C-alpha angles and dihedrals in degrees: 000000000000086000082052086051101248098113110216126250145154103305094046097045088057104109091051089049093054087045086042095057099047095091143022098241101043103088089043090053083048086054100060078043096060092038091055092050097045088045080063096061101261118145106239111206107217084240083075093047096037084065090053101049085048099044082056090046091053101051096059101274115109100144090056092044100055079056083060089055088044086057103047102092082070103069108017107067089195092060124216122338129209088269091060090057096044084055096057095029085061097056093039097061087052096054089046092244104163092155089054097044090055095041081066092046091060096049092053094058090039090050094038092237107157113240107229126200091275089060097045078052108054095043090053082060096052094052092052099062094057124085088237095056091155083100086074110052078057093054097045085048090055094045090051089052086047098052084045100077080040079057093047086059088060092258129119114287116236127253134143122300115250095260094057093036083055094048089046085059097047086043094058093041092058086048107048091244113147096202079086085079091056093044082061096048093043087053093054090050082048097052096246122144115243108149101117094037090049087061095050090054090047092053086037104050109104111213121302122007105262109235112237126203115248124224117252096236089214097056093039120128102263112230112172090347092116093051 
């Protein structure tokens, strides 16, 4: 496909992705397959690499394959693309993972791979999880700067998807903190159904509305900000 000149990604590597996870040996079999081509002078795409870290992930082995990721830079002479990063990005908000998620934070800025909306996403959700969440309220206000210049091209600006604008609601709740009122707003103004969540809010908030210091945004933690 690359030599063609349609160059491989997620969508097209599908069906190796659904062989790959049917058993627990298989990515790592893919792997040796991928090292011995590289090893013969063929160019691998990371598309070819990203469904095998995530057939791996899939079949109950993270830890191996973060290794994979480690790896990588081996046989894929690109290096890691935005996608890589996603894969991993996804797991890694469902184990709770916050150092990891941070740790590839870190190698995206240091590699200059451009963050898209699914990565602000998922480390919003990271961040969420954890008793500290004011992480990701930095990192949805940088994701917002960031889709505005998508907004100024004429294209949709970027924001949280309905499901982690919904968790940031329930978070703040929990937690007495009453941006979960403006998260609502700005989902109506969004489009995005909350009826039923806004009523839970209403039956689950607990008083007055606790004030909560704001960041100073001069002073905020920079992610991708230097890209």
């Amino acid at each position: 496909m690359s030599k063609a000149g349609l160059e491989p990604d997620s969508s097209t590597t599908r069906p190796i992705y659904l062989h790959l996870s049917q058993a627990p040996d298989l990515p790592f079999k893919a792997w040796e397959v991928l090292k011995s081509l590289s090893n013969d002078d063929h160019v691998i795409p990371a598309a070819a690499a990203n469904v095998v870290i995530e057939a791996s992930i899939a079949v109950g082995r993270f830890e191996d394959a973060v290794e994979l990721y480690k790896e990588l830079y081996t046989i894929c002479e690109g290096g890691p693309d935005t996608e890589t990063f996603n894969v991993i990005l996804q797991s890694a908000s469902r184990r709770r993972n916050k150092d990891l998620a941070m740790f590839l934070a870190s190698e995206m800025q240091a590699l200059g791979v451009k963050p898209d909306l699914l990565t602000y996403d998922r480390l919003i959700l990271v961040c969420l999880r954890e008793d500290d969440y004011e992480d990701a309220f930095r990192y949805l206000e940088e994701m917002t700067e960031v889709g505005k210049q998508r907004e100024e091209a004429g294209q949709k600006g970027w924001w949280m998807r309905g499901g982690t604008a919904t968790a940031m609601v329930r978070r703040c709740v929990v937690a007495g903190d009453e941006r979960a009122w403006d998260i609502l707003d700005k989902m109506d103004k969004r489009g995005i159904g909350n009826y039923k969540l806004r009523g839970w809010v209403k039956e689950n908030w607990k008083g007055a509305p606790r004030m909560v210091e704001h960041p100073n945004p001069n002073d905020r933690m920079a992610y991708f900000a230097t890209m």
